[in-house]
Coordinates of C-alpha atoms in Angstrom, one line a residue:
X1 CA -1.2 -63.3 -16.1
X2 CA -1.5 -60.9 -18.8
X3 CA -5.7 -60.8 -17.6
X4 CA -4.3 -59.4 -14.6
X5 CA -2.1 -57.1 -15.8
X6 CA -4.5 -55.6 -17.9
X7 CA -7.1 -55.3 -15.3
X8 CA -4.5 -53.8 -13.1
X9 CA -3.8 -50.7 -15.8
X10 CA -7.3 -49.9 -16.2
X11 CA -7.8 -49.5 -12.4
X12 CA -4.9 -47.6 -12.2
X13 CA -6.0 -45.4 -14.8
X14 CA -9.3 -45.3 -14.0
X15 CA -8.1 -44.4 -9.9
X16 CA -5.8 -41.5 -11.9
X17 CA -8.5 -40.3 -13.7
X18 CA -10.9 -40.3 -10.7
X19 CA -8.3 -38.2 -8.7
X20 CA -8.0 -35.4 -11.5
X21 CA -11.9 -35.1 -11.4
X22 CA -11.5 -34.7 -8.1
X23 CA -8.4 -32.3 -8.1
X24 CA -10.2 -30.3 -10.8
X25 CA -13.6 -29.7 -8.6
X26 CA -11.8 -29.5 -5.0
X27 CA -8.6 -28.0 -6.5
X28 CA -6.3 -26.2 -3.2
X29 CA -2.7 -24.5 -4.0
X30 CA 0.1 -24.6 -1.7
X31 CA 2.3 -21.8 -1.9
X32 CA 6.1 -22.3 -0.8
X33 CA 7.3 -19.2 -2.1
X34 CA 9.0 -17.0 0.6
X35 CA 7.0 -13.9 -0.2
X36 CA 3.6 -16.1 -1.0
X37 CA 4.0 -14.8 -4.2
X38 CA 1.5 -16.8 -6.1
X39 CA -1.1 -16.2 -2.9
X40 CA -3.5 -12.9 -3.2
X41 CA -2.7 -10.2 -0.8
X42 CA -4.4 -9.1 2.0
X43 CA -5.3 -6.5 0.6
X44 CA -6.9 -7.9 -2.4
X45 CA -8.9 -10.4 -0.3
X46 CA -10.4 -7.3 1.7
X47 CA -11.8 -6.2 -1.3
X48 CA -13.0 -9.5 -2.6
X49 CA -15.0 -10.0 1.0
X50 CA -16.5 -6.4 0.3
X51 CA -18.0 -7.1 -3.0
X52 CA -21.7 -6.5 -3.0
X53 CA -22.9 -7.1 -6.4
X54 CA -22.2 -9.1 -9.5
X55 CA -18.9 -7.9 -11.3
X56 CA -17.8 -8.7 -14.6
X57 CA -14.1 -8.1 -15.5
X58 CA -13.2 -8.2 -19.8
X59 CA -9.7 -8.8 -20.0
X60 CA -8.0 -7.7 -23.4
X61 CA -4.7 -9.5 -23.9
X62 CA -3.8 -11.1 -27.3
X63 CA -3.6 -14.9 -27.4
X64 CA 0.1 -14.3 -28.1
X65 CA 1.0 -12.3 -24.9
X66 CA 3.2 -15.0 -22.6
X67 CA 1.3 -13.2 -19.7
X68 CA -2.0 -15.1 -21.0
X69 CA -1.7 -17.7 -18.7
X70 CA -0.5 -15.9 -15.9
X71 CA -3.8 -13.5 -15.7
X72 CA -6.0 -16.3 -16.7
X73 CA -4.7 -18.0 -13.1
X74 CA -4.7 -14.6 -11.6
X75 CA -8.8 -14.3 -12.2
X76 CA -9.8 -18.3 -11.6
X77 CA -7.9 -17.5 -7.9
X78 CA -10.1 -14.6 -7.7
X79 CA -13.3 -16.1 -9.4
X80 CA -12.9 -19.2 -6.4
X81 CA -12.9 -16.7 -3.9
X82 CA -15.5 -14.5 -4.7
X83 CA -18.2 -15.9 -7.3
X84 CA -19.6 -12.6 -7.6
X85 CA -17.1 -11.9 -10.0
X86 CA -17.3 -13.4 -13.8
X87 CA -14.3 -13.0 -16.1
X88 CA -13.3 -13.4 -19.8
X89 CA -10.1 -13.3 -21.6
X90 CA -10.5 -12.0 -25.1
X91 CA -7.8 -10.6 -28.2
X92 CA -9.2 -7.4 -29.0
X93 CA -8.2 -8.3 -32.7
X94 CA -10.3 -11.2 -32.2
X95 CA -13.6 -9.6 -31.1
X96 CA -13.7 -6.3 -32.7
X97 CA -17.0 -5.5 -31.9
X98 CA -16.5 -5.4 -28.5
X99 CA -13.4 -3.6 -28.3
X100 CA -14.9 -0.8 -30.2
X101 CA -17.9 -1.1 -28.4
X102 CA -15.9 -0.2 -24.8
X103 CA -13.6 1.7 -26.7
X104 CA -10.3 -0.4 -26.3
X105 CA -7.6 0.8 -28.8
X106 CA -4.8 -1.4 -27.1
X107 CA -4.1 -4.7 -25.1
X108 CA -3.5 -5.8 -21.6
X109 CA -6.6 -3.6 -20.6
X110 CA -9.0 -4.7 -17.8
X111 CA -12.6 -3.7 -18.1
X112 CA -14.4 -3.7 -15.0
X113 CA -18.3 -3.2 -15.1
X114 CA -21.5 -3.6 -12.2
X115 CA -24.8 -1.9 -12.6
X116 CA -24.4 0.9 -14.7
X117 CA -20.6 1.9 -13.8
X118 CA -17.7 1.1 -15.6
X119 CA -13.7 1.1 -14.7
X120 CA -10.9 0.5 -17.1
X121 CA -7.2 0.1 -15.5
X122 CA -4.2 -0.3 -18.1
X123 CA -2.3 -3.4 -17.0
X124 CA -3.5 -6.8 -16.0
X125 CA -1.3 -7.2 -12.6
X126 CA -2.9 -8.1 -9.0
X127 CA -2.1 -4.2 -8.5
X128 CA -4.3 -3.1 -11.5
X129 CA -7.1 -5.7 -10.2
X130 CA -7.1 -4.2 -7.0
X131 CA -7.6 -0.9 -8.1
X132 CA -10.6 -1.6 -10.1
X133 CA -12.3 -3.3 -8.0
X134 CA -11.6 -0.3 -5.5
X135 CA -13.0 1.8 -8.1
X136 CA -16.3 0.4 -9.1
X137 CA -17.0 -0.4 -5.7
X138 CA -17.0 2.9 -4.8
X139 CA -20.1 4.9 -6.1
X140 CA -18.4 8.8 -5.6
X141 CA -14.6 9.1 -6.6
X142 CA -13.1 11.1 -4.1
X143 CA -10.5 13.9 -4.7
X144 CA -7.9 14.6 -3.3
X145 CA -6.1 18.3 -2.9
X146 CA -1.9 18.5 -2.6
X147 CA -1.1 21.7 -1.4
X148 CA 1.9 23.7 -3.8
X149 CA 2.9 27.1 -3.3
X150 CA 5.4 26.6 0.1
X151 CA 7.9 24.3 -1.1
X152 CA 6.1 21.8 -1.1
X153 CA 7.2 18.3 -2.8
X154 CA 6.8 18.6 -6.8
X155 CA 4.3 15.7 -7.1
X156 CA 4.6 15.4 -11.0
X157 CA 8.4 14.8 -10.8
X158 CA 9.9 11.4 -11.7
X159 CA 13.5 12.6 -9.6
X160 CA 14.3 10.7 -6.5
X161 CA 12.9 13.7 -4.2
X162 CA 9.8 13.8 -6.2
X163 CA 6.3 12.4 -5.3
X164 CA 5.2 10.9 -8.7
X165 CA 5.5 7.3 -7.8
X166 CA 2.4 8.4 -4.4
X167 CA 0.3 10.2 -6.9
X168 CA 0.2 7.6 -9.1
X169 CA -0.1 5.0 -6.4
X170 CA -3.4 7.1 -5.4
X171 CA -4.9 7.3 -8.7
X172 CA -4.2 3.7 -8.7
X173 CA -6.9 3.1 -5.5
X174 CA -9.2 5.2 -7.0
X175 CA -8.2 8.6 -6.1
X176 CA -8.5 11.7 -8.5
X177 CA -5.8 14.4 -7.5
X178 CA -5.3 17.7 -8.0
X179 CA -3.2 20.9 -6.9
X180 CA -4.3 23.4 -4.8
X181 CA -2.7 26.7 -4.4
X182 CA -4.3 28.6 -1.0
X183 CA -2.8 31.7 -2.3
X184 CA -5.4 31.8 -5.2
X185 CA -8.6 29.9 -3.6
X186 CA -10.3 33.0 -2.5
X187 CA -10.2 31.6 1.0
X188 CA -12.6 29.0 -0.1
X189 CA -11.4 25.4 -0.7
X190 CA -13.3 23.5 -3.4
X191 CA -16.5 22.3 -2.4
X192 CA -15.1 18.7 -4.3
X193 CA -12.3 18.2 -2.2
X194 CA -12.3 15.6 0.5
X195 CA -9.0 15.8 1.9
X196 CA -5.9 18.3 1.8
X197 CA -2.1 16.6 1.8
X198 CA 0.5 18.6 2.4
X199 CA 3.9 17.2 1.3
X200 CA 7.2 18.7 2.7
X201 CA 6.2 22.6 3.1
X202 CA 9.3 24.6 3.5
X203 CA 7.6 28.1 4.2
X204 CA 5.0 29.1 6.3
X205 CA 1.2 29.9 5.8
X206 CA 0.0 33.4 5.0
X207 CA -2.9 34.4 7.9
X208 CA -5.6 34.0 4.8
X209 CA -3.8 30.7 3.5
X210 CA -3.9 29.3 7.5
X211 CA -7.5 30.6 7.4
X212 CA -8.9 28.7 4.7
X213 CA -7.4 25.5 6.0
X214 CA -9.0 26.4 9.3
X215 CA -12.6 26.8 7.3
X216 CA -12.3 23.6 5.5
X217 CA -11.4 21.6 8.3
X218 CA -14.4 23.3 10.2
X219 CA -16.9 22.3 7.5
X220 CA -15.5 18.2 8.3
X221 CA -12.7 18.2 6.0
X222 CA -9.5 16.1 6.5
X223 CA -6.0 17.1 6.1
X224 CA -2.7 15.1 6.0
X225 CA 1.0 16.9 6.9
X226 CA 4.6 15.1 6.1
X227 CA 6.9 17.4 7.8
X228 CA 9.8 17.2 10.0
X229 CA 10.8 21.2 9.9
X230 CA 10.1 23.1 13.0
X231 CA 6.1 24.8 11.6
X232 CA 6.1 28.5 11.1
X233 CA 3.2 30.5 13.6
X234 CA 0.5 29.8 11.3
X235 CA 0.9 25.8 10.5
X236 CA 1.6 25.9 14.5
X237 CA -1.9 27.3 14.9
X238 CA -3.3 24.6 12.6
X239 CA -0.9 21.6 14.7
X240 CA -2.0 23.5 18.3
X241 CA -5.5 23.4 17.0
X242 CA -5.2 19.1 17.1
X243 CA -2.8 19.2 19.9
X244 CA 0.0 18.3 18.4
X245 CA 3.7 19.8 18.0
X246 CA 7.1 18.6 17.4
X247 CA 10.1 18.1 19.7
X248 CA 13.1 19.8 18.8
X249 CA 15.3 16.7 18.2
X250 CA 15.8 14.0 15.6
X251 CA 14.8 10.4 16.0
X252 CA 17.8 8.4 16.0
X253 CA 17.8 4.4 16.5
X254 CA 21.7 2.9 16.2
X255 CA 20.4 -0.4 16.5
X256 CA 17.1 -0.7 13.9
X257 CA 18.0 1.2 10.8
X258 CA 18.4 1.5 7.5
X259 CA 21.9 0.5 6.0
X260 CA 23.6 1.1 9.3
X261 CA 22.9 5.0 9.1
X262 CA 21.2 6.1 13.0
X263 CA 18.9 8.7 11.7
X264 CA 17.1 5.9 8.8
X265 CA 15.2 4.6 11.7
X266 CA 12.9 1.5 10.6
X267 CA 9.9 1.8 12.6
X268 CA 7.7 -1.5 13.5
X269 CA 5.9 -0.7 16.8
X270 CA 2.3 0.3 15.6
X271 CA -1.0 0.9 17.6
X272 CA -4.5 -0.3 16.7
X273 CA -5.8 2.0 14.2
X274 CA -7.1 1.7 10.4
X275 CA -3.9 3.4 8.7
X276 CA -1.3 1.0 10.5
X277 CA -3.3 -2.5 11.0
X278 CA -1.6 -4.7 8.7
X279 CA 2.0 -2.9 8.4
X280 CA 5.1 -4.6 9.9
X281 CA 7.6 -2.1 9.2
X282 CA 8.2 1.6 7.3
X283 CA 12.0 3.3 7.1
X284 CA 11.7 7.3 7.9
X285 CA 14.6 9.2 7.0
X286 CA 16.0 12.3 9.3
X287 CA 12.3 12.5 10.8
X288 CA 11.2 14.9 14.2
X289 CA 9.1 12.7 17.0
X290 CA 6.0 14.1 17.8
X291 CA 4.7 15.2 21.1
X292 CA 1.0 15.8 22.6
X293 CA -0.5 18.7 24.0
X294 CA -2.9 18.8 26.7
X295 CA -6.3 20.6 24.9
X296 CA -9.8 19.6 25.9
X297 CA -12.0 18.0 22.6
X298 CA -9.4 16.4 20.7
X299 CA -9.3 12.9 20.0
X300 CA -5.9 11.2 19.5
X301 CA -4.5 7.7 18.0
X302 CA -0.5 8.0 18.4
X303 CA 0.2 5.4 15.5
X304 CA 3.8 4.5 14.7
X305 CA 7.0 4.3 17.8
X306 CA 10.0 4.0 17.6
X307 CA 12.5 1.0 19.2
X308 CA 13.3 1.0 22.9
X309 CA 16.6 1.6 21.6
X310 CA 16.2 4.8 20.0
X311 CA 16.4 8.9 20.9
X312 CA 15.8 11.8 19.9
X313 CA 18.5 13.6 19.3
X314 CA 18.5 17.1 20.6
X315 CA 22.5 18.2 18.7
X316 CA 22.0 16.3 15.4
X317 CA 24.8 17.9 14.4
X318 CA 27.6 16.0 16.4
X319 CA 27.6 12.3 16.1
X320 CA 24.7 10.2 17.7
X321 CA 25.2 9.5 21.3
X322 CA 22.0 9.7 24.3
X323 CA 22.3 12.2 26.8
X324 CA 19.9 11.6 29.7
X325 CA 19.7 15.0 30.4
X326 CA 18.6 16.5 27.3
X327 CA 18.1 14.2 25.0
X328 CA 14.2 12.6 24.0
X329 CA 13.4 9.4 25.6
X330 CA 12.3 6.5 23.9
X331 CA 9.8 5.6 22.6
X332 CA 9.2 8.1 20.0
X333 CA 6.4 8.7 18.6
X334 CA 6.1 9.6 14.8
X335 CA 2.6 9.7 13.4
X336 CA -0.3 10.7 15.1
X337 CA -4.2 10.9 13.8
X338 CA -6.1 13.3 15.4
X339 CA -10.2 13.9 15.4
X340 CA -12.1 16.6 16.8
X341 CA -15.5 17.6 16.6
X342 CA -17.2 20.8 15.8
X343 CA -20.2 22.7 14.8
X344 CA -20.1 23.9 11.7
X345 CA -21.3 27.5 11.6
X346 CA -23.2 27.3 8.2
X347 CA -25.4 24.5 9.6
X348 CA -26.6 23.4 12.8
X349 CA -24.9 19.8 12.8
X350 CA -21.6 18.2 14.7
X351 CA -19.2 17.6 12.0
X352 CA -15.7 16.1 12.6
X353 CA -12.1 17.3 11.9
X354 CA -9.6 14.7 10.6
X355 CA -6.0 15.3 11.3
X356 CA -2.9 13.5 10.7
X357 CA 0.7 14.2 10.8
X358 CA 3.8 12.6 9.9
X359 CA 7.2 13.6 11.2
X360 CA 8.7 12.6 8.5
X361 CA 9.0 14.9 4.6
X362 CA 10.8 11.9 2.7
X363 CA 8.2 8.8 3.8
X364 CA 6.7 9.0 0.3
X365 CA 9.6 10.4 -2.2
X366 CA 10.2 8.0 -4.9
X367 CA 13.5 7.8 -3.8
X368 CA 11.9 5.6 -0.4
X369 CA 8.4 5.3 -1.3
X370 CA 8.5 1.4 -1.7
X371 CA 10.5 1.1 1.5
X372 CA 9.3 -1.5 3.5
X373 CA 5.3 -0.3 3.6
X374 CA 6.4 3.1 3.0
X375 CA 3.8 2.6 0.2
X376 CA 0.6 1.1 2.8
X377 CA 1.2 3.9 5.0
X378 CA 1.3 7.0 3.2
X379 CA -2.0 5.3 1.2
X380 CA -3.6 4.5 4.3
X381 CA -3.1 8.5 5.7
X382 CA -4.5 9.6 2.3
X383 CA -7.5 7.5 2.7
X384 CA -8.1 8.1 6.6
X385 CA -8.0 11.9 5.9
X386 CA -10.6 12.0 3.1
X387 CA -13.2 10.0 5.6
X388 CA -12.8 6.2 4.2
X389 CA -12.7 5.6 8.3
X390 CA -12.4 1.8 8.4
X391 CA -12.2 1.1 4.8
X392 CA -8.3 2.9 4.1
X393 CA -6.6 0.5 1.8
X394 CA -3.5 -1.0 1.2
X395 CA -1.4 -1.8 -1.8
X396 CA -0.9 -5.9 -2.6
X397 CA 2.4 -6.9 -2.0
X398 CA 5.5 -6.3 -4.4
X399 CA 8.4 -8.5 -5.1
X400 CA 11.8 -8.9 -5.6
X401 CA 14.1 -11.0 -7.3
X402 CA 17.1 -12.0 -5.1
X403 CA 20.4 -13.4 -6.7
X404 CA 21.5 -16.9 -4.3
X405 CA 25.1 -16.9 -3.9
X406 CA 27.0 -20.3 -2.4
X407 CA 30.1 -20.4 -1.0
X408 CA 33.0 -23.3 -2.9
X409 CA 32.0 -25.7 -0.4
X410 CA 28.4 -25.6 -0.8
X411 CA 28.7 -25.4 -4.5
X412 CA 30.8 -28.8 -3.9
X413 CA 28.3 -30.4 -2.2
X414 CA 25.4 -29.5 -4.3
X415 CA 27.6 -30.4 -7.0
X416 CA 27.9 -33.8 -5.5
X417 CA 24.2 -34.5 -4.7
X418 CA 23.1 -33.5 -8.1
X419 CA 25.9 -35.6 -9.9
X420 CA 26.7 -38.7 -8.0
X421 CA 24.2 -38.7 -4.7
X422 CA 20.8 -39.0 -7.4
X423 CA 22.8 -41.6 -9.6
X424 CA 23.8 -43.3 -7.1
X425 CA 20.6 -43.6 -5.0
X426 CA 18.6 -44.1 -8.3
X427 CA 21.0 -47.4 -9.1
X428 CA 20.6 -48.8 -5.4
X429 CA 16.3 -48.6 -5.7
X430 CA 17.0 -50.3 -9.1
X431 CA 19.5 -53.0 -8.1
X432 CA 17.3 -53.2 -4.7
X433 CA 13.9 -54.0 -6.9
X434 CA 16.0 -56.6 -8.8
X435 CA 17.0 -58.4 -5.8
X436 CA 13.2 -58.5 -4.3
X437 CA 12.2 -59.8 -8.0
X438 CA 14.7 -62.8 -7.4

């Protein structure tokens, strides 16, 4: 008898051990978080499938740091996925040498480097990840111009109206930005910048300033517009010019909002195009629909509606109620890209015009900029404009925590399970082996 029950424990733990072998090489995670949050993003596998060539990634995090294990997960995930990429953790006061060599003076510092590039992002998040694998994938950094000078959005400020949190977002995917002001360019744009973005301007153009824009997007340039203020004749030139204009109304959806307020519409009807394909939903706030002009040679992609519940509100100024006679019908749309192509006088070649407008001056303001995928879409215009064509990109997905509340009874009744249902049950398997033994 006791023969047997010996042979019986070493097959056991010889069947144990065999399975964690085989967990260990064949290893799959089930995620049953509600936000997946211990899957990679979309966004992040995108650029794991577009890896090309062998990258190694030095992470510097002391042996301390309670994120350790966290980021050490974070890379095996991403190391399984794509074996292109090699990885090492190492405590920068550990390996000195090699810390000075890539000239690390603090910790939780990824090191990204392929060929004869190298990309360093401070943090060790799935965010920072992404962005340096955006980066030393890409062989030319492309940079970016925000127009100033016409009350435009101040992109530096950390205030609820300000841009900061999109300008960093952009440096983040591998973006360099930098001011431009129209007024002092000579009428010549920077030979360096790929795409123009023009945030909430208040004012109108000068002639030169509307001329320069015109130049730079006949030489194949790309420029973005958030606005929902009625343009000025000289940004109406630039809109004509694409075919595009606003209504004179205010989108207003009773029904699919933000925090009960009509003119917060939450938009989730989007068309097949790069900027849009893996959104679900964005919140705009007191935005102008868009409408299309009939001109020959322009290429459109309408890209975000409205519900079949909303309006456009021609008297925003009384309460929100449709009238079929002058009032918008639904759907409305909000964003539209816009292509057309032209010679460029300098040379004898075709080039093409990208232009994209947003109806919309508060879609990327810190104050709403990580509404919903607020975030996705005004990263997504940046990138179409400045000619990454298919290959815009999206942030990986954030999270937040959630307080559970229960209501007395439920609190009774998980108060119950946990102190008498699992006692309980746990005594009637017990008494019921004891019975079977007999």
């Amino acid at each position: 008898m006791k023969l047997y029950a010996l042979a019986t424990t070493l097959v056991i733990f010889a069947a144990v051990c065999f399975m964690q072998a085989l967990a260990d090489r064949h290893s799959q995670r089930l995620d049953m978080t509600r936000e997946c949050a211990f899957t990679l993003s979309e966004a992040t596998m995108r650029a794991l499938s577009e890896v090309a060539e062998p990258i190694r990634i030095t992470v510097f995090v002391p042996t301390s740091d309670a994120a350790r294990t966290d980021i050490d997960g974070l890379l095996r995930e991403v190391v399984r996925i794509c074996p292109r990429i090699s990885f090492r953790l190492t405590d920068p006061q550990m390996s000195p040498d090699l810390a000075r060599e890539l000239k690390i003076t603090k910790s939780r510092i990824m090191v990204f480097q392929a060929a004869n590039r190298l990309v360093k992002t401070r943090g060790c998040s799935e965010l920072h990840l992404l962005s340096g694998l955006r980066r030393i994938m890409r062989t030319t950094r492309m940079r970016v111009h925000f127009l100033v000078g016409h009350g435009e959005r101040d992109i530096l400020s950390p205030q609820r109206d300000g841009a900061r949190m999109f300008v960093e977002a952009l440096i983040l995917a591998g973006l360099e930005i930098a001011p431009l002001k129209l007024h002092e360019a000579a009428r010549v744009i920077p030979k360096d910048c790929g795409a123009i973005v023009a945030l909430a301007p208040q004012q109108d153009l000068l002639p030169k300033e509307r001329d320069a824009l015109m130049e730079f997007l006949g030489r194949g340039g790309g420029l973005l517009v958030f606005s929902e203020k009625i343009p000025g004749p000289n940004w109406e030139k630039i809109y004509h010019h694409f075919s595009l204009d606003f209504h004179k109304a205010v989108a207003v959806d009773p029904r699919l909002n933000m925090n009960g307020i009509a003119v917060d519409p939450i938009v989730a009807d989007f068309r097949p195009h790069p900027v849009v394909r893996t959104l679900e939903a964005v919140v705009l706030h007191g935005a102008r629909p868009l409408k299309q002009l009939r001109i020959k040679g322009v290429r459109h992609s309408a890209l975000l509606f409205t519900s079949r519940q909303s309006w456009g509100e021609t008297n925003p100024d009384s309460a929100p109620s449709f009238n079929e006679d002058e009032d918008i019908k639904p759907p409305l749309m909000m964003g539209c890209a816009a292509e057309r192509t032209v010679k460029w006088r300098t040379k004898e070649e075709e080039v093409t015009a990208r232009f994209l407008l947003i109806g919309d001056e508060d879609l990327v303001v810190n104050n709403a900029f990580r509404d919903l995928n607020n975030a996705d879409l005004g990263i997504g215009a940046v990138e179409w404009v400045a000619g990454y064509g298919e290959n815009v990109i999206m942030l990986p997905k954030t999270f937040m925590l959630r307080d559970v509340y229960f209501t007395p009874g439920q609190f009774r009744v998980i108060f119950a399970i946990a102190v008498l249902g699992i006692p309980l049950l746990t005594g009637a398997c017990a008494l019921l082996v004891q019975v079977m033994r007999q």
